[in-house]
């Protein structure tokens, strides 16, 4: 939940009720483990607190916090939960398939399954019927930011030839590709990081965040985007060369290679996380 100084008219992050950092930790709506609270930047110079679960990598957003995230806060969350759970300050724990019953950590009422769309990507999330907030898995958060996509037919055929089983990027359950490419637990189709969208989004987010911090006028943003795009292109070239991605025959990427752990998305996020944590200035 966002911290507020009581001034009106400061955007959506100021519209939610204030909460002190001394409040008890929330229980994860999915696995019921205590969530970790982290302060992140909000719009209009405000700060906010995001609750995330290092066990199942779920995120709880009070009120309109999801919409109020700055580009820098989005990058921080991608880096924070994209790799080993120990990076989030918690003991590493294997992900397990999530149950279907999720409750609001504020009022205890059952969360309602809802759907939204980010550009061409349709994603699901759970919301409190009383408006207290929304719960997203980390995979759904990536979908909401347009950073993952479903596998195309040729990519799926190449994947089946390479491996027989993967782990669902949303819930962690095993997916037997011989019987289909949709998770039987949460009905999430097999998906992959979209490298083009990732490159463009990271460049845009980094440049927008630097513009926000430096109070640069909008006309300079294209130049900032171009500079960041060059930097990211070099980084992704290194990832390709080092075998962090495996290309399919038609030139599209499948996000697995020498470091494949069974999860198409998280096997690729390690390299992205290293770039985010190592090159942010």
Short mmCIF file of N, CA and C in Angstrom, two decimals, residues 30 39-40 93 96 118 125 190 226 243 251 269 278:
data_model
loop_
_atom_site.label_atom_id
_atom_site.label_comp_id
_atom_site.label_asym_id
_atom_site.label_seq_id
_atom_site.Cartn_x
_atom_site.Cartn_y
_atom_site.Cartn_z
N UNK A 30 -2.34 -16.96 -1.87
CA UNK A 30 -2.28 -18.26 -2.53
C UNK A 30 -1.76 -19.36 -1.63
N UNK A 39 9.59 -1.37 -0.21
CA UNK A 39 9.24 -0.03 -0.64
C UNK A 39 9.69 0.20 -2.07
N UNK A 40 8.81 0.74 -2.90
CA UNK A 40 9.13 1.03 -4.29
C UNK A 40 8.67 2.45 -4.60
N UNK A 93 12.82 -21.87 -1.86
CA UNK A 93 11.80 -22.90 -1.65
C UNK A 93 11.23 -23.28 -3.01
N UNK A 96 5.26 -24.75 -5.87
CA UNK A 96 4.35 -25.88 -5.92
C UNK A 96 3.05 -25.42 -6.59
N UNK A 118 -3.40 -6.73 -22.08
CA UNK A 118 -2.30 -5.80 -22.29
C UNK A 118 -1.85 -5.96 -23.73
N UNK A 125 -6.12 -12.49 -13.34
CA UNK A 125 -5.67 -12.12 -12.01
C UNK A 125 -6.84 -12.30 -11.06
N UNK A 190 1.52 -23.00 -22.53
CA UNK A 190 2.97 -22.85 -22.53
C UNK A 190 3.33 -21.51 -23.16
N UNK A 226 16.79 5.52 -27.86
CA UNK A 226 17.76 5.02 -28.83
C UNK A 226 19.05 4.60 -28.13
N UNK A 243 24.66 -18.77 -25.24
CA UNK A 243 23.76 -19.92 -25.17
C UNK A 243 22.66 -19.80 -24.16
N UNK A 251 13.92 -18.81 -36.59
CA UNK A 251 14.55 -17.61 -36.09
C UNK A 251 13.97 -17.07 -34.81
N UNK A 269 15.02 -15.86 -17.46
CA UNK A 269 15.01 -14.65 -16.66
C UNK A 269 16.31 -14.42 -15.89
N UNK A 278 22.87 -5.64 -12.50
CA UNK A 278 24.27 -5.28 -12.70
C UNK A 278 24.50 -4.01 -13.50
#
